[in-house]
């Protein structure tokens, strides 16, 4: 089945550091990739939608200068949390989608802890 | 009221029991996802369906479009089935975006 690889799985770093998270579709080309954030015991919250070669569409309340998304190819999207602070600590998960009538395929997520 | 509601929120069962998780939605949809989120956080897509019934191993998913309701059944439950099960819908108007239910935490005891 379709595999999405997300890396790293866990990051612990100091406040002020920028952190890059990669999301790769390993055996298919993804028209669209999604980035979600999840707080403990809560459902996934969509942060942004990215299409290859175009600017990401951010959800209301998500700072695009804080959460930089690059979708350079049909198999790779990256999320960079710039100048991370403790309140950015969360679980971030990506998904990849090939188009209509297809499921979204999720990565294993990245647990980000900012000290 | 959430557009996608699941019940129950928490479910504890003994190994071998038949499990049912319900999902009701209030919007027109093009398809519905059942997802499984492991304790480590990774999410697996179990089913995507837009009508009828699908079966994979011990898992069965059904959907009734007229009643805007779907169920996920697990037969002969096992401790390794312990996870959060999430219902998510592709609405007719939101295109590629998923709207998620709050999830059902399932614990299967040996």
Tab-separated table of C-alpha atoms in Angstrom:
chain	number	residue	atom	x	y	z
A	1	UNK	CA	0.000	0.000	0.000
A	2	UNK	CA	0.880	3.667	-0.191
A	3	UNK	CA	3.630	4.680	2.226
A	4	UNK	CA	4.330	8.135	3.588
A	5	UNK	CA	7.582	8.659	5.440
A	6	UNK	CA	7.858	11.498	7.940
A	7	UNK	CA	11.158	12.486	9.480
A	8	UNK	CA	12.237	13.057	12.171
A	9	UNK	CA	9.890	11.195	14.480
A	10	UNK	CA	10.946	13.169	17.523
A	11	UNK	CA	12.743	16.448	18.057
A	12	UNK	CA	13.819	18.047	21.297
A	13	UNK	CA	15.500	21.423	20.943
A	14	UNK	CA	16.053	24.766	22.585
A	15	UNK	CA	13.801	27.767	22.230
A	16	UNK	CA	14.720	29.881	19.220
A	17	UNK	CA	15.796	26.959	17.065
A	18	UNK	CA	14.244	26.360	13.655
A	19	UNK	CA	13.107	22.807	13.003
A	20	UNK	CA	12.482	21.216	9.613
A	21	UNK	CA	10.143	18.241	9.216
A	22	UNK	CA	10.084	16.226	6.009
A	23	UNK	CA	7.162	14.338	4.499
A	24	UNK	CA	7.830	11.985	1.603
A	25	UNK	CA	5.506	9.800	-0.409
A	26	UNK	CA	7.656	6.741	-1.096
A	27	UNK	CA	5.815	4.848	-3.798
A	28	UNK	CA	3.434	7.349	-5.327
A	29	UNK	CA	3.251	10.946	-6.436
A	30	UNK	CA	1.105	13.185	-4.274
A	31	UNK	CA	-0.906	15.969	-5.858
A	32	UNK	CA	-1.447	17.525	-2.482
A	33	UNK	CA	0.119	17.254	0.939
A	34	UNK	CA	-1.496	18.327	4.170
A	35	UNK	CA	0.085	19.374	7.462
A	36	UNK	CA	-1.777	18.818	10.696
A	37	UNK	CA	-1.136	19.623	14.312
A	38	UNK	CA	-2.518	17.574	17.169
A	39	UNK	CA	-2.666	18.454	20.851
A	40	UNK	CA	-3.010	15.702	23.466
A	41	UNK	CA	-6.413	14.024	23.512
A	42	UNK	CA	-7.618	16.201	20.648
A	43	UNK	CA	-8.359	15.596	17.014
A	44	UNK	CA	-6.150	16.632	14.128
A	45	UNK	CA	-6.188	20.291	13.209
A	46	UNK	CA	-5.371	21.201	9.622
A	47	UNK	CA	-2.609	23.783	9.429
A	48	UNK	CA	-2.043	24.091	5.706
A	49	UNK	CA	-2.533	22.483	2.338
A	50	UNK	CA	0.315	22.399	-0.136
A	51	UNK	CA	0.371	21.620	-3.824
A	52	UNK	CA	3.577	20.916	-5.699
A	53	UNK	CA	5.114	24.028	-7.166
A	54	UNK	CA	2.697	26.499	-5.628
A	55	UNK	CA	2.338	28.390	-2.383
A	56	UNK	CA	0.703	26.636	0.503
A	57	UNK	CA	-2.782	27.578	1.637
A	58	UNK	CA	-2.820	28.218	5.360
A	59	UNK	CA	-5.790	27.818	7.668
A	60	UNK	CA	-7.079	30.794	9.576
A	61	UNK	CA	-4.957	31.519	12.603
A	62	UNK	CA	-1.855	29.695	11.342
A	63	UNK	CA	1.099	32.039	10.881
A	64	UNK	CA	2.628	31.424	7.477
A	65	UNK	CA	5.887	33.137	8.486
A	66	UNK	CA	6.130	30.873	11.498
A	67	UNK	CA	5.316	27.643	9.743
A	68	UNK	CA	7.080	27.622	6.389
A	69	UNK	CA	5.931	25.000	3.936
A	70	UNK	CA	7.808	24.016	0.820
A	71	UNK	CA	6.475	21.487	-1.668
A	72	UNK	CA	9.333	21.165	-4.112
A	73	UNK	CA	8.316	17.931	-5.795
A	74	UNK	CA	5.408	15.508	-6.078
A	75	UNK	CA	7.011	13.321	-3.419
A	76	UNK	CA	8.365	15.793	-0.877
A	77	UNK	CA	6.928	18.511	1.312
A	78	UNK	CA	8.681	20.157	4.242
A	79	UNK	CA	7.388	22.076	7.227
A	80	UNK	CA	9.833	24.395	8.967
A	81	UNK	CA	8.911	25.729	12.384
A	82	UNK	CA	10.918	28.930	12.574
A	83	UNK	CA	12.283	30.289	15.850
A	84	UNK	CA	10.364	27.667	17.775
A	85	UNK	CA	9.068	28.415	21.257
A	86	UNK	CA	7.647	26.130	23.942
A	87	UNK	CA	4.083	26.828	22.798
A	88	UNK	CA	4.982	25.270	19.444
A	89	UNK	CA	5.544	21.948	21.183
A	90	UNK	CA	3.050	19.547	19.689
A	91	UNK	CA	2.570	16.522	17.467
A	92	UNK	CA	2.802	17.362	13.762
A	93	UNK	CA	1.628	14.914	11.121
A	94	UNK	CA	1.480	15.077	7.357
A	95	UNK	CA	-0.654	13.316	4.808
A	96	UNK	CA	-0.371	12.856	1.070
A	97	UNK	CA	-3.218	12.728	-1.424
A	98	UNK	CA	-3.279	11.739	-5.057
A	99	UNK	CA	-6.663	13.191	-5.957
A	100	UNK	CA	-10.399	12.631	-6.096
A	101	UNK	CA	-11.825	9.363	-4.786
A	102	UNK	CA	-8.497	8.488	-3.155
A	103	UNK	CA	-7.749	8.261	0.574
A	104	UNK	CA	-5.269	10.456	2.362
A	105	UNK	CA	-2.154	8.558	3.434
A	106	UNK	CA	-0.598	9.667	6.692
A	107	UNK	CA	2.944	9.761	7.998
A	108	UNK	CA	3.891	8.557	11.476
A	109	UNK	CA	4.110	12.090	12.817
A	110	UNK	CA	6.763	14.184	14.515
A	111	UNK	CA	6.676	14.927	18.211
A	112	UNK	CA	8.252	18.340	18.723
A	113	UNK	CA	9.358	19.434	22.176
A	114	UNK	CA	10.792	22.918	22.633
A	115	UNK	CA	12.623	23.514	25.899
B	1	UNK	CA	-22.483	20.816	17.062
B	2	UNK	CA	-19.573	19.129	15.312
B	3	UNK	CA	-20.083	18.157	11.707
B	4	UNK	CA	-18.723	14.684	12.505
B	5	UNK	CA	-19.616	12.999	15.758
B	6	UNK	CA	-18.403	9.677	17.048
B	7	UNK	CA	-19.630	7.438	19.800
B	8	UNK	CA	-18.562	6.225	22.191
B	9	UNK	CA	-15.634	8.471	23.114
B	10	UNK	CA	-14.047	5.690	25.133
B	11	UNK	CA	-14.584	1.971	24.914
B	12	UNK	CA	-13.095	-0.824	26.985
B	13	UNK	CA	-13.607	-4.425	25.940
B	14	UNK	CA	-12.387	-7.878	26.773
B	15	UNK	CA	-10.372	-9.809	24.247
B	16	UNK	CA	-12.646	-11.613	21.828
B	17	UNK	CA	-15.555	-9.201	22.079
B	18	UNK	CA	-17.319	-7.716	19.074
B	19	UNK	CA	-16.722	-3.964	18.882
B	20	UNK	CA	-18.837	-1.291	17.214
B	21	UNK	CA	-17.872	2.353	16.834
B	22	UNK	CA	-20.390	4.761	15.365
B	23	UNK	CA	-19.988	7.909	13.288
B	24	UNK	CA	-22.691	10.399	12.354
B	25	UNK	CA	-22.165	13.393	10.111
B	26	UNK	CA	-24.306	16.373	9.225
B	27	UNK	CA	-22.886	17.419	5.854
B	28	UNK	CA	-23.113	15.995	2.373
B	29	UNK	CA	-20.075	13.865	1.742
B	30	UNK	CA	-18.223	12.343	-1.158
B	31	UNK	CA	-16.474	9.719	0.966
B	32	UNK	CA	-15.746	8.701	4.547
B	33	UNK	CA	-12.459	7.542	6.076
B	34	UNK	CA	-11.953	5.291	9.048
B	35	UNK	CA	-8.498	5.867	10.508
B	36	UNK	CA	-6.560	4.134	13.250
B	37	UNK	CA	-4.112	6.136	15.338
B	38	UNK	CA	-1.567	4.048	17.209
B	39	UNK	CA	-0.338	4.989	20.693
B	40	UNK	CA	2.856	6.338	19.109
B	41	UNK	CA	0.799	8.737	16.983
B	42	UNK	CA	1.068	7.235	13.515
B	43	UNK	CA	-2.171	7.053	11.551
B	44	UNK	CA	-3.252	4.238	9.270
B	45	UNK	CA	-6.123	4.512	6.827
B	46	UNK	CA	-8.366	1.503	7.432
B	47	UNK	CA	-11.135	2.173	4.954
B	48	UNK	CA	-12.428	4.780	2.581
B	49	UNK	CA	-16.005	4.228	1.526
B	50	UNK	CA	-18.839	6.089	-0.084
B	51	UNK	CA	-21.521	3.399	-0.025
B	52	UNK	CA	-22.314	-0.048	1.263
B	53	UNK	CA	-19.841	-2.136	3.176
B	54	UNK	CA	-16.153	-3.023	3.128
B	55	UNK	CA	-14.332	-5.807	4.941
B	56	UNK	CA	-10.657	-6.302	5.640
B	57	UNK	CA	-9.698	-9.134	7.915
B	58	UNK	CA	-11.516	-8.684	11.234
B	59	UNK	CA	-12.593	-5.152	10.368
B	60	UNK	CA	-15.872	-4.239	8.726
B	61	UNK	CA	-17.035	-0.748	7.803
B	62	UNK	CA	-20.540	0.159	6.728
B	63	UNK	CA	-22.103	3.396	5.608
B	64	UNK	CA	-25.701	4.522	5.171
B	65	UNK	CA	-25.684	7.666	3.041
B	66	UNK	CA	-29.385	8.409	3.570
B	67	UNK	CA	-29.027	8.267	7.351
B	68	UNK	CA	-25.583	9.957	7.303
B	69	UNK	CA	-24.167	7.262	9.501
B	70	UNK	CA	-21.239	4.875	9.406
B	71	UNK	CA	-20.086	2.084	11.694
B	72	UNK	CA	-16.771	0.372	12.205
B	73	UNK	CA	-16.940	-3.162	13.553
B	74	UNK	CA	-14.090	-5.252	14.926
B	75	UNK	CA	-14.731	-8.956	15.294
B	76	UNK	CA	-12.801	-11.109	17.773
B	77	UNK	CA	-11.076	-8.071	19.263
B	78	UNK	CA	-7.481	-8.365	20.429
B	79	UNK	CA	-5.289	-6.202	22.689
B	80	UNK	CA	-3.325	-5.089	19.624
B	81	UNK	CA	-6.532	-3.417	18.374
B	82	UNK	CA	-6.170	-0.899	21.206
B	83	UNK	CA	-5.874	2.492	19.518
B	84	UNK	CA	-7.826	5.632	18.725
B	85	UNK	CA	-10.252	5.172	15.850
B	86	UNK	CA	-11.115	8.305	13.917
B	87	UNK	CA	-13.939	8.919	11.493
B	88	UNK	CA	-13.239	11.601	8.879
B	89	UNK	CA	-15.264	12.803	5.918
B	90	UNK	CA	-14.543	14.421	2.595
B	91	UNK	CA	-17.442	16.855	2.359
B	92	UNK	CA	-18.961	17.647	-1.009
B	93	UNK	CA	-17.960	21.289	-0.693
B	94	UNK	CA	-14.491	21.096	0.856
B	95	UNK	CA	-12.806	19.136	-1.893
B	96	UNK	CA	-9.664	17.536	-0.589
B	97	UNK	CA	-10.057	18.558	3.049
B	98	UNK	CA	-11.039	16.070	5.716
B	99	UNK	CA	-13.338	16.900	8.607
B	100	UNK	CA	-12.470	14.754	11.613
B	101	UNK	CA	-14.472	13.295	14.423
B	102	UNK	CA	-13.078	13.478	17.944
B	103	UNK	CA	-11.989	9.870	17.895
B	104	UNK	CA	-12.840	6.799	19.954
B	105	UNK	CA	-10.239	5.463	22.358
B	106	UNK	CA	-10.496	1.674	22.308
B	107	UNK	CA	-8.814	-0.445	24.946
B	108	UNK	CA	-8.980	-4.210	24.617
B	109	UNK	CA	-7.930	-6.077	27.733
B	110	UNK	CA	-6.512	-9.603	27.631
